[in-house]
PDB file of C-alpha atoms in Angstrom:
ATOM      1  CA  MET A   1     -16.371 -15.383  12.668  1.00  0.00           C
ATOM      2  CA  GLU A   2     -13.032 -17.063  12.751  1.00  0.00           C
ATOM      3  CA  ILE A   3     -10.186 -17.982  10.229  1.00  0.00           C
ATOM      4  CA  LYS A   4      -7.797 -20.636  11.404  1.00  0.00           C
ATOM      5  CA  LEU A   5      -4.197 -20.210   9.937  1.00  0.00           C
ATOM      6  CA  ASP A   6      -1.702 -22.940   9.383  1.00  0.00           C
ATOM      7  CA  ARG A   7       1.494 -21.065  10.222  1.00  0.00           C
ATOM      8  CA  SER A   8       3.671 -23.399   7.910  1.00  0.00           C
ATOM      9  CA  THR A   9       1.626 -22.792   4.908  1.00  0.00           C
ATOM     10  CA  VAL A  10      -0.228 -19.410   5.534  1.00  0.00           C
ATOM     11  CA  PRO A  11       2.072 -17.422   7.820  1.00  0.00           C
ATOM     12  CA  PHE A  12       0.329 -14.054   8.573  1.00  0.00           C
ATOM     13  CA  SER A  13       0.832 -11.211  11.002  1.00  0.00           C
ATOM     14  CA  LEU A  14      -1.996  -8.684  11.319  1.00  0.00           C
ATOM     15  CA  GLU A  15       0.116  -6.238  12.970  1.00  0.00           C
ATOM     16  CA  HIS A  16       3.025  -6.331  10.414  1.00  0.00           C
ATOM     17  CA  THR A  17       0.478  -6.083   7.590  1.00  0.00           C
ATOM     18  CA  LEU A  18      -1.577  -3.262   8.910  1.00  0.00           C
ATOM     19  CA  CYS A  19       1.512  -1.109  10.107  1.00  0.00           C
ATOM     20  CA  CYS A  20       3.966  -1.474   7.375  1.00  0.00           C
ATOM     21  CA  GLY A  21       2.861   1.753   5.623  1.00  0.00           C
ATOM     22  CA  GLN A  22       0.841   0.543   2.793  1.00  0.00           C
ATOM     23  CA  LEU A  23      -2.439   1.424   4.371  1.00  0.00           C
ATOM     24  CA  PHE A  24      -3.654   4.639   5.846  1.00  0.00           C
ATOM     25  CA  ARG A  25      -7.216   4.114   7.363  1.00  0.00           C
ATOM     26  CA  TRP A  26      -6.743   1.245   9.897  1.00  0.00           C
ATOM     27  CA  GLN A  27      -6.818   2.072  13.571  1.00  0.00           C
ATOM     28  CA  LYS A  28      -6.336  -0.132  16.728  1.00  0.00           C
ATOM     29  CA  LEU A  29      -9.041   0.791  19.320  1.00  0.00           C
ATOM     30  CA  GLY A  30      -8.461  -1.524  22.431  1.00  0.00           C
ATOM     31  CA  ASP A  31      -7.862  -4.890  21.352  1.00  0.00           C
ATOM     32  CA  TRP A  32      -9.352  -4.689  18.033  1.00  0.00           C
ATOM     33  CA  TRP A  33      -8.380  -3.239  14.605  1.00  0.00           C
ATOM     34  CA  TYR A  34     -11.140  -1.304  12.827  1.00  0.00           C
ATOM     35  CA  GLY A  35     -10.879  -0.446   9.124  1.00  0.00           C
ATOM     36  CA  VAL A  36     -13.328   0.553   6.287  1.00  0.00           C
ATOM     37  CA  VAL A  37     -13.028  -1.518   3.060  1.00  0.00           C
ATOM     38  CA  ALA A  38     -15.402  -1.392   0.209  1.00  0.00           C
ATOM     39  CA  ASP A  39     -18.151   0.380   2.223  1.00  0.00           C
ATOM     40  CA  ARG A  40     -17.986  -1.968   5.105  1.00  0.00           C
ATOM     41  CA  VAL A  41     -16.246  -1.785   8.420  1.00  0.00           C
ATOM     42  CA  ILE A  42     -14.034  -4.676   9.268  1.00  0.00           C
ATOM     43  CA  LYS A  43     -13.317  -5.241  12.920  1.00  0.00           C
ATOM     44  CA  ILE A  44     -10.494  -7.839  13.373  1.00  0.00           C
ATOM     45  CA  LYS A  45      -7.963  -9.153  15.839  1.00  0.00           C
ATOM     46  CA  GLN A  46      -5.493 -11.979  15.638  1.00  0.00           C
ATOM     47  CA  ILE A  47      -4.786 -14.425  18.580  1.00  0.00           C
ATOM     48  CA  GLY A  48      -2.009 -16.893  17.706  1.00  0.00           C
ATOM     49  CA  GLU A  49      -3.078 -18.625  14.549  1.00  0.00           C
ATOM     50  CA  ARG A  50      -6.670 -17.393  14.676  1.00  0.00           C
ATOM     51  CA  LEU A  51      -8.122 -14.309  12.898  1.00  0.00           C
ATOM     52  CA  ILE A  52     -11.397 -13.212  14.584  1.00  0.00           C
ATOM     53  CA  PHE A  53     -13.343 -10.707  12.677  1.00  0.00           C
ATOM     54  CA  GLN A  54     -16.805  -9.260  12.259  1.00  0.00           C
ATOM     55  CA  VAL A  55     -18.133  -7.204   9.032  1.00  0.00           C
ATOM     56  CA  PHE A  56     -20.574  -4.422   9.458  1.00  0.00           C
ATOM     57  CA  PRO A  57     -22.939  -4.401   7.730  1.00  0.00           C
ATOM     58  CA  GLU A  58     -23.554  -8.086   7.496  1.00  0.00           C
ATOM     59  CA  PRO A  59     -23.496 -10.666   6.051  1.00  0.00           C
ATOM     60  CA  GLN A  60     -20.196 -11.876   7.383  1.00  0.00           C
ATOM     61  CA  ASN A  61     -17.832 -12.906   4.535  1.00  0.00           C
ATOM     62  CA  GLN A  62     -14.861 -15.050   5.153  1.00  0.00           C
ATOM     63  CA  GLU A  63     -13.804 -14.813   1.340  1.00  0.00           C
ATOM     64  CA  PHE A  64     -13.874 -11.175   1.378  1.00  0.00           C
ATOM     65  CA  ILE A  65     -11.394 -10.999   4.371  1.00  0.00           C
ATOM     66  CA  GLU A  66      -9.279 -13.696   2.863  1.00  0.00           C
ATOM     67  CA  ASN A  67      -9.161 -11.869  -0.497  1.00  0.00           C
ATOM     68  CA  TYR A  68      -8.340  -8.472   1.030  1.00  0.00           C
ATOM     69  CA  LEU A  69      -5.474  -9.828   3.098  1.00  0.00           C
ATOM     70  CA  ARG A  70      -4.130 -11.958   0.390  1.00  0.00           C
ATOM     71  CA  LEU A  71      -4.193 -15.051   2.306  1.00  0.00           C
ATOM     72  CA  ASP A  72      -4.156 -16.767  -1.060  1.00  0.00           C
ATOM     73  CA  ASP A  73      -0.691 -15.609  -1.758  1.00  0.00           C
ATOM     74  CA  ASP A  74       1.716 -18.602  -1.308  1.00  0.00           C
ATOM     75  CA  LEU A  75       3.870 -16.483   1.183  1.00  0.00           C
ATOM     76  CA  PRO A  76       6.531 -19.122   1.922  1.00  0.00           C
ATOM     77  CA  SER A  77       7.192 -19.543  -1.774  1.00  0.00           C
ATOM     78  CA  ILE A  78       7.317 -15.833  -2.208  1.00  0.00           C
ATOM     79  CA  MET A  79       9.781 -15.298   0.474  1.00  0.00           C
ATOM     80  CA  SER A  80      12.017 -18.065  -0.742  1.00  0.00           C
ATOM     81  CA  GLU A  81      12.046 -16.313  -4.256  1.00  0.00           C
ATOM     82  CA  ILE A  82      12.923 -12.874  -2.960  1.00  0.00           C
ATOM     83  CA  ASN A  83      15.376 -14.035  -0.247  1.00  0.00           C
ATOM     84  CA  ARG A  84      18.575 -13.046  -2.319  1.00  0.00           C
ATOM     85  CA  ASP A  85      20.759 -11.574   0.310  1.00  0.00           C
ATOM     86  CA  GLU A  86      21.474 -10.886   3.877  1.00  0.00           C
ATOM     87  CA  HIS A  87      19.628  -7.470   3.790  1.00  0.00           C
ATOM     88  CA  ILE A  88      16.240  -8.911   2.569  1.00  0.00           C
ATOM     89  CA  LYS A  89      16.722 -11.928   4.689  1.00  0.00           C
ATOM     90  CA  ASN A  90      16.925  -9.485   7.966  1.00  0.00           C
ATOM     91  CA  ALA A  91      13.693  -7.886   6.887  1.00  0.00           C
ATOM     92  CA  ILE A  92      11.913 -11.189   6.241  1.00  0.00           C
ATOM     93  CA  ASP A  93      13.165 -12.517   9.680  1.00  0.00           C
ATOM     94  CA  HIS A  94      11.987  -9.428  11.401  1.00  0.00           C
ATOM     95  CA  PHE A  95       8.509  -9.171   9.777  1.00  0.00           C
ATOM     96  CA  CYS A  96       7.585 -12.702   8.981  1.00  0.00           C
ATOM     97  CA  GLY A  97       3.923 -12.779   8.119  1.00  0.00           C
ATOM     98  CA  LEU A  98       3.739  -9.379   6.578  1.00  0.00           C
ATOM     99  CA  ARG A  99       1.392  -9.504   3.511  1.00  0.00           C
ATOM    100  CA  LEU A 100       0.603  -7.080   0.861  1.00  0.00           C
ATOM    101  CA  VAL A 101      -3.169  -6.100   0.853  1.00  0.00           C
ATOM    102  CA  ARG A 102      -5.620  -5.854  -1.984  1.00  0.00           C
ATOM    103  CA  GLN A 103      -6.673  -2.307  -1.716  1.00  0.00           C
ATOM    104  CA  GLU A 104      -9.688  -0.785  -3.450  1.00  0.00           C
ATOM    105  CA  PRO A 105      -8.077   0.767  -6.701  1.00  0.00           C
ATOM    106  CA  TRP A 106      -9.944   4.197  -6.479  1.00  0.00           C
ATOM    107  CA  GLU A 107      -9.132   4.858  -2.743  1.00  0.00           C
ATOM    108  CA  CYS A 108      -5.591   3.674  -3.283  1.00  0.00           C
ATOM    109  CA  LEU A 109      -5.074   6.077  -6.230  1.00  0.00           C
ATOM    110  CA  ILE A 110      -6.340   9.053  -4.525  1.00  0.00           C
ATOM    111  CA  SER A 111      -4.591   8.063  -1.249  1.00  0.00           C
ATOM    112  CA  TYR A 112      -1.200   8.026  -3.104  1.00  0.00           C
ATOM    113  CA  ILE A 113      -1.898  11.292  -4.915  1.00  0.00           C
ATOM    114  CA  CYS A 114      -2.416  12.751  -1.509  1.00  0.00           C
ATOM    115  CA  ALA A 115       0.666  11.104  -0.166  1.00  0.00           C
ATOM    116  CA  THR A 116       3.121  13.165  -2.287  1.00  0.00           C
ATOM    117  CA  TYR A 117       5.790  14.831  -0.071  1.00  0.00           C
ATOM    118  CA  LYS A 118       3.810  13.852   3.144  1.00  0.00           C
ATOM    119  CA  SER A 119       4.548  11.677   6.145  1.00  0.00           C
ATOM    120  CA  ILE A 120       2.388   8.749   6.909  1.00  0.00           C
ATOM    121  CA  PRO A 121       0.580  10.340   9.943  1.00  0.00           C
ATOM    122  CA  ALA A 122      -0.147  13.418   7.693  1.00  0.00           C
ATOM    123  CA  ILE A 123      -1.403  11.198   4.892  1.00  0.00           C
ATOM    124  CA  LYS A 124      -3.695   9.302   7.371  1.00  0.00           C
ATOM    125  CA  LYS A 125      -5.222  12.521   8.734  1.00  0.00           C
ATOM    126  CA  MET A 126      -5.882  13.811   5.010  1.00  0.00           C
ATOM    127  CA  ILE A 127      -7.611  10.561   3.963  1.00  0.00           C
ATOM    128  CA  ASN A 128      -9.611  10.478   7.208  1.00  0.00           C
ATOM    129  CA  SER A 129     -10.621  14.047   6.569  1.00  0.00           C
ATOM    130  CA  ILE A 130     -11.743  13.399   2.939  1.00  0.00           C
ATOM    131  CA  SER A 131     -13.851  10.425   4.222  1.00  0.00           C
ATOM    132  CA  ARG A 132     -15.498  12.300   6.895  1.00  0.00           C
ATOM    133  CA  CYS A 133     -16.452  15.417   4.472  1.00  0.00           C
ATOM    134  CA  PHE A 134     -17.556  13.308   1.567  1.00  0.00           C
ATOM    135  CA  GLY A 135     -18.140   9.727   2.571  1.00  0.00           C
ATOM    136  CA  LYS A 136     -20.803   8.129   4.519  1.00  0.00           C
ATOM    137  CA  LYS A 137     -20.814   7.567   8.181  1.00  0.00           C
ATOM    138  CA  LEU A 138     -20.836   4.003   9.650  1.00  0.00           C
ATOM    139  CA  THR A 139     -21.008   3.790  13.519  1.00  0.00           C
ATOM    140  CA  VAL A 140     -19.762   0.420  15.099  1.00  0.00           C
ATOM    141  CA  ASP A 141     -19.179  -0.154  18.793  1.00  0.00           C
ATOM    142  CA  GLY A 142     -19.672   3.467  19.414  1.00  0.00           C
ATOM    143  CA  TYR A 143     -17.045   4.523  16.888  1.00  0.00           C
ATOM    144  CA  ASP A 144     -17.740   6.670  13.994  1.00  0.00           C
ATOM    145  CA  LEU A 145     -16.063   5.468  10.719  1.00  0.00           C
ATOM    146  CA  TYR A 146     -16.523   6.741   7.238  1.00  0.00           C
ATOM    147  CA  THR A 147     -16.456   5.243   3.827  1.00  0.00           C
ATOM    148  CA  PHE A 148     -14.291   6.681   1.216  1.00  0.00           C
ATOM    149  CA  PRO A 149     -16.210   8.856  -1.316  1.00  0.00           C
ATOM    150  CA  LYS A 150     -16.993   7.427  -4.680  1.00  0.00           C
ATOM    151  CA  PRO A 151     -15.407   9.243  -7.891  1.00  0.00           C
ATOM    152  CA  ALA A 152     -18.810  10.892  -8.442  1.00  0.00           C
ATOM    153  CA  ASP A 153     -18.755  12.363  -5.090  1.00  0.00           C
ATOM    154  CA  LEU A 154     -15.204  13.964  -5.455  1.00  0.00           C
ATOM    155  CA  ALA A 155     -15.858  15.010  -8.996  1.00  0.00           C
ATOM    156  CA  GLN A 156     -18.593  17.208  -7.754  1.00  0.00           C
ATOM    157  CA  ALA A 157     -16.681  18.713  -4.771  1.00  0.00           C
ATOM    158  CA  CYS A 158     -15.018  22.206  -4.920  1.00  0.00           C
ATOM    159  CA  PRO A 159     -11.497  22.755  -4.715  1.00  0.00           C
ATOM    160  CA  LYS A 160     -11.756  24.831  -1.483  1.00  0.00           C
ATOM    161  CA  ASP A 161     -13.557  21.996   0.326  1.00  0.00           C
ATOM    162  CA  LEU A 162     -10.806  19.589  -0.666  1.00  0.00           C
ATOM    163  CA  ARG A 163      -8.153  21.961   0.523  1.00  0.00           C
ATOM    164  CA  SER A 164      -9.891  22.335   3.841  1.00  0.00           C
ATOM    165  CA  CYS A 165      -9.165  18.538   4.271  1.00  0.00           C
ATOM    166  CA  GLY A 166      -5.489  19.375   4.099  1.00  0.00           C
ATOM    167  CA  LEU A 167      -4.808  18.581   0.366  1.00  0.00           C
ATOM    168  CA  GLY A 168      -3.235  21.860  -0.564  1.00  0.00           C
ATOM    169  CA  PHE A 169      -2.104  21.742  -4.144  1.00  0.00           C
ATOM    170  CA  ARG A 170      -3.126  18.208  -4.393  1.00  0.00           C
ATOM    171  CA  ALA A 171      -6.914  19.237  -4.302  1.00  0.00           C
ATOM    172  CA  GLU A 172      -6.984  20.126  -8.075  1.00  0.00           C
ATOM    173  CA  ARG A 173      -5.188  16.959  -8.938  1.00  0.00           C
ATOM    174  CA  ALA A 174      -7.528  14.816  -6.903  1.00  0.00           C
ATOM    175  CA  LEU A 175     -10.586  16.640  -8.304  1.00  0.00           C
ATOM    176  CA  GLU A 176      -9.399  16.273 -11.941  1.00  0.00           C
ATOM    177  CA  THR A 177      -8.583  12.627 -11.441  1.00  0.00           C
ATOM    178  CA  ALA A 178     -12.161  12.054  -9.941  1.00  0.00           C
ATOM    179  CA  LYS A 179     -13.669  13.800 -12.927  1.00  0.00           C
ATOM    180  CA  LEU A 180     -11.579  11.510 -15.394  1.00  0.00           C
ATOM    181  CA  VAL A 181     -12.401   8.160 -13.517  1.00  0.00           C
ATOM    182  CA  ASP A 182     -16.162   9.190 -12.963  1.00  0.00           C
ATOM    183  CA  GLY A 183     -16.511  10.121 -16.571  1.00  0.00           C
ATOM    184  CA  GLY A 184     -15.072   6.689 -17.806  1.00  0.00           C
ATOM    185  CA  ASP A 185     -11.944   8.104 -19.307  1.00  0.00           C
ATOM    186  CA  LEU A 186     -10.101   5.568 -17.244  1.00  0.00           C
ATOM    187  CA  SER A 187     -11.185   2.260 -16.023  1.00  0.00           C
ATOM    188  CA  LEU A 188      -9.013   1.402 -13.054  1.00  0.00           C
ATOM    189  CA  GLU A 189     -10.242  -2.444 -13.178  1.00  0.00           C
ATOM    190  CA  SER A 190      -9.107  -2.836 -16.808  1.00  0.00           C
ATOM    191  CA  LEU A 191      -5.544  -1.955 -15.758  1.00  0.00           C
ATOM    192  CA  LYS A 192      -5.510  -5.264 -13.997  1.00  0.00           C
ATOM    193  CA  ARG A 193      -5.635  -7.021 -17.362  1.00  0.00           C
ATOM    194  CA  MET A 194      -2.560  -4.986 -18.767  1.00  0.00           C
ATOM    195  CA  GLU A 195       1.105  -5.837 -18.608  1.00  0.00           C
ATOM    196  CA  TYR A 196       2.922  -3.787 -15.908  1.00  0.00           C
ATOM    197  CA  GLU A 197       4.464  -1.190 -18.206  1.00  0.00           C
ATOM    198  CA  ASP A 198       1.193  -0.497 -20.126  1.00  0.00           C
ATOM    199  CA  ALA A 199      -0.833  -0.026 -16.997  1.00  0.00           C
ATOM    200  CA  LYS A 200       1.880   2.080 -15.554  1.00  0.00           C
ATOM    201  CA  ARG A 201       1.753   4.310 -18.816  1.00  0.00           C
ATOM    202  CA  GLU A 202      -1.861   4.813 -18.360  1.00  0.00           C
ATOM    203  CA  LEU A 203      -1.574   5.823 -14.811  1.00  0.00           C
ATOM    204  CA  LEU A 204       1.218   8.380 -15.603  1.00  0.00           C
ATOM    205  CA  GLY A 205      -1.291  10.184 -17.664  1.00  0.00           C
ATOM    206  CA  LEU A 206      -3.329  11.076 -14.706  1.00  0.00           C
ATOM    207  CA  PRO A 207      -2.771  14.490 -12.815  1.00  0.00           C
ATOM    208  CA  GLY A 208      -0.557  14.136  -9.952  1.00  0.00           C
ATOM    209  CA  VAL A 209       0.626  10.649 -10.717  1.00  0.00           C
ATOM    210  CA  GLY A 210       4.330  10.310 -11.068  1.00  0.00           C
ATOM    211  CA  GLN A 211       6.615   7.289 -11.085  1.00  0.00           C
ATOM    212  CA  LYS A 212       6.224   6.472  -7.342  1.00  0.00           C
ATOM    213  CA  VAL A 213       2.521   7.043  -7.141  1.00  0.00           C
ATOM    214  CA  ALA A 214       1.845   4.912 -10.220  1.00  0.00           C
ATOM    215  CA  ASP A 215       4.108   2.028  -8.687  1.00  0.00           C
ATOM    216  CA  CYS A 216       2.390   2.254  -5.394  1.00  0.00           C
ATOM    217  CA  VAL A 217      -1.082   1.909  -6.994  1.00  0.00           C
ATOM    218  CA  LEU A 218      -0.069  -0.875  -9.395  1.00  0.00           C
ATOM    219  CA  LEU A 219       1.518  -2.870  -6.536  1.00  0.00           C
ATOM    220  CA  PHE A 220      -1.048  -2.411  -3.847  1.00  0.00           C
ATOM    221  CA  SER A 221      -4.343  -2.519  -5.753  1.00  0.00           C
ATOM    222  CA  LEU A 222      -3.780  -3.682  -9.360  1.00  0.00           C
ATOM    223  CA  GLU A 223      -2.133  -6.975  -8.914  1.00  0.00           C
ATOM    224  CA  LYS A 224       1.195  -5.843 -10.348  1.00  0.00           C
ATOM    225  CA  LEU A 225       3.516  -7.589  -7.722  1.00  0.00           C
ATOM    226  CA  GLU A 226       6.579  -6.782  -9.592  1.00  0.00           C
ATOM    227  CA  ALA A 227       6.020  -3.112  -9.188  1.00  0.00           C
ATOM    228  CA  PHE A 228       9.021  -1.627  -7.193  1.00  0.00           C
ATOM    229  CA  PRO A 229       8.162   1.905  -5.722  1.00  0.00           C
ATOM    230  CA  ILE A 230      11.175   3.958  -5.019  1.00  0.00           C
ATOM    231  CA  ASP A 231      10.832   6.459  -2.067  1.00  0.00           C
ATOM    232  CA  VAL A 232      13.602   8.024   0.123  1.00  0.00           C
ATOM    233  CA  TRP A 233      14.041   4.679   1.903  1.00  0.00           C
ATOM    234  CA  MET A 234      14.396   2.548  -1.220  1.00  0.00           C
ATOM    235  CA  LYS A 235      16.828   5.202  -2.717  1.00  0.00           C
ATOM    236  CA  ARG A 236      18.819   4.792   0.504  1.00  0.00           C
ATOM    237  CA  ALA A 237      18.759   1.089   0.112  1.00  0.00           C
ATOM    238  CA  ALA A 238      20.022   1.419  -3.628  1.00  0.00           C
ATOM    239  CA  THR A 239      22.743   3.746  -2.671  1.00  0.00           C
ATOM    240  CA  THR A 240      24.072   1.807   0.348  1.00  0.00           C
ATOM    241  CA  LEU A 241      22.932  -1.932   0.575  1.00  0.00           C
ATOM    242  CA  TYR A 242      22.764  -2.483  -3.034  1.00  0.00           C
ATOM    243  CA  ALA A 243      25.350  -0.034  -4.392  1.00  0.00           C
ATOM    244  CA  ARG A 244      27.585  -2.643  -5.973  1.00  0.00           C
ATOM    245  CA  HIS A 245      24.809  -3.445  -8.471  1.00  0.00           C
ATOM    246  CA  PHE A 246      25.243   0.176  -9.999  1.00  0.00           C
ATOM    247  CA  ASP A 247      27.917   2.275 -11.572  1.00  0.00           C
ATOM    248  CA  SER A 248      29.849   4.352  -8.986  1.00  0.00           C
ATOM    249  CA  PRO A 249      29.182   7.619 -10.744  1.00  0.00           C
ATOM    250  CA  PHE A 250      25.326   6.869 -10.752  1.00  0.00           C
ATOM    251  CA  ILE A 251      25.473   6.035  -6.928  1.00  0.00           C
ATOM    252  CA  LYS A 252      27.496   9.238  -6.190  1.00  0.00           C
ATOM    253  CA  ARG A 253      25.038  11.384  -8.284  1.00  0.00           C
ATOM    254  CA  VAL A 254      21.876   9.829  -6.779  1.00  0.00           C
ATOM    255  CA  ALA A 255      22.987   9.852  -3.155  1.00  0.00           C
ATOM    256  CA  SER A 256      24.089  13.551  -3.439  1.00  0.00           C
ATOM    257  CA  LYS A 257      20.435  14.850  -4.104  1.00  0.00           C
ATOM    258  CA  SER A 258      16.917  14.407  -2.627  1.00  0.00           C
ATOM    259  CA  SER A 259      15.052  13.583  -5.636  1.00  0.00           C
ATOM    260  CA  LEU A 260      15.326  11.241  -8.631  1.00  0.00           C
ATOM    261  CA  THR A 261      14.984  12.053 -12.377  1.00  0.00           C
ATOM    262  CA  PRO A 262      12.576   9.668 -14.154  1.00  0.00           C
ATOM    263  CA  LYS A 263      15.557   7.936 -15.751  1.00  0.00           C
ATOM    264  CA  GLU A 264      17.297   7.468 -12.374  1.00  0.00           C
ATOM    265  CA  TYR A 265      14.016   6.253 -10.848  1.00  0.00           C
ATOM    266  CA  GLY A 266      13.731   3.758 -13.767  1.00  0.00           C
ATOM    267  CA  THR A 267      17.281   2.531 -13.327  1.00  0.00           C
ATOM    268  CA  ILE A 268      16.525   1.646  -9.650  1.00  0.00           C
ATOM    269  CA  GLY A 269      13.219   0.244 -10.442  1.00  0.00           C
ATOM    270  CA  SER A 270      14.540  -2.166 -13.102  1.00  0.00           C
ATOM    271  CA  PHE A 271      17.152  -3.293 -10.787  1.00  0.00           C
ATOM    272  CA  GLY A 272      14.570  -4.127  -8.217  1.00  0.00           C
ATOM    273  CA  ARG A 273      12.424  -6.139 -10.694  1.00  0.00           C
ATOM    274  CA  GLU A 274      15.336  -7.886 -12.361  1.00  0.00           C
ATOM    275  CA  TYR A 275      17.087  -8.698  -9.016  1.00  0.00           C
ATOM    276  CA  PHE A 276      14.052  -9.890  -7.109  1.00  0.00           C
ATOM    277  CA  GLY A 277      11.879 -11.192  -9.732  1.00  0.00           C
ATOM    278  CA  LYS A 278       8.153 -11.347 -10.146  1.00  0.00           C
ATOM    279  CA  TYR A 279       7.631 -10.664  -6.523  1.00  0.00           C
ATOM    280  CA  ALA A 280       9.812  -7.569  -6.239  1.00  0.00           C
ATOM    281  CA  GLY A 281       6.910  -5.658  -4.679  1.00  0.00           C
ATOM    282  CA  TYR A 282       7.043  -7.902  -1.669  1.00  0.00           C
ATOM    283  CA  ALA A 283      10.733  -7.354  -1.461  1.00  0.00           C
ATOM    284  CA  GLN A 284      10.255  -3.526  -1.647  1.00  0.00           C
ATOM    285  CA  GLU A 285       7.607  -3.702   1.250  1.00  0.00           C
ATOM    286  CA  TYR A 286       9.739  -5.866   3.501  1.00  0.00           C
ATOM    287  CA  LEU A 287      12.787  -3.580   2.845  1.00  0.00           C
ATOM    288  CA  PHE A 288      10.981  -0.229   3.275  1.00  0.00           C
ATOM    289  CA  HIS A 289       9.308  -1.389   6.534  1.00  0.00           C
ATOM    290  CA  TYR A 290      12.584  -2.719   8.026  1.00  0.00           C
ATOM    291  CA  LEU A 291      14.618   0.362   7.048  1.00  0.00           C
ATOM    292  CA  ARG A 292      12.230   2.863   8.460  1.00  0.00           C
ATOM    293  CA  THR A 293      11.617   0.826  11.679  1.00  0.00           C
ATOM    294  CA  GLN A 294      15.397   0.365  12.222  1.00  0.00           C
ATOM    295  CA  GLN A 295      15.965   4.078  11.907  1.00  0.00           C
ATOM    296  CA  ARG A 296      13.785   4.557  15.138  1.00  0.00           C
ATOM    297  CA  HIS A 297      16.049   2.365  17.251  1.00  0.00           C
TER     298      HIS A 297
END
């Protein structure tokens, strides 16, 4: 199937969207991208203003693809709103068409619990190992791909098996979270209807969920586009590009150490939400991707 895009109203870059660090389970094989979303394999590529895709198993579902890739977001309006200075403008110019993706909340939650203190390649390896061990195999075009396990599947796993997937100390946290979600102690879908602060408070009560993990889950899977996750790149942005927005002692203190206290994290996050507005999460993703890619050059 095919989706035709009007670049003036629906700018979109599949490459930027899938490679910007928000997702861990997409891979490019030949000319096509393959990913597993909600128990289905998506095979997709972009040629100019056309998205060509297949979904396995059928039926093919254009609405599913459009929803997942957030093609309903008014990206020109969002970019106009967050384009507050030369730094974000550079990021927008470099990665025009990058969109946030509507991830499945459960997989997003476990993925970011596993992401703590790990590089993106290591996170990808870990999540793929979990899926191979506990998910269901789907073979498409001769490639074996795996669904992400349901909460009930992980809740019954033993910590040793999870550790064998590379989780280390995260195994017990993932297991306990799976038990809470499977047992109905937390409904991830219900968090979409809450205000940002209330939903974040709920997530922070889960094992292995700190400030950054909560903000990533809120932004990437729970429709909280004002969430502004702070990692090493965004801390660097705050202490260099946006230092004038903070007190000098704060910048000096934060720049001199590797981690942030909850209060320091909150100060930077509040700045991001106030400065960039209701689409601060889009600004965060553009700046994050821009800073880490520029570092390579």
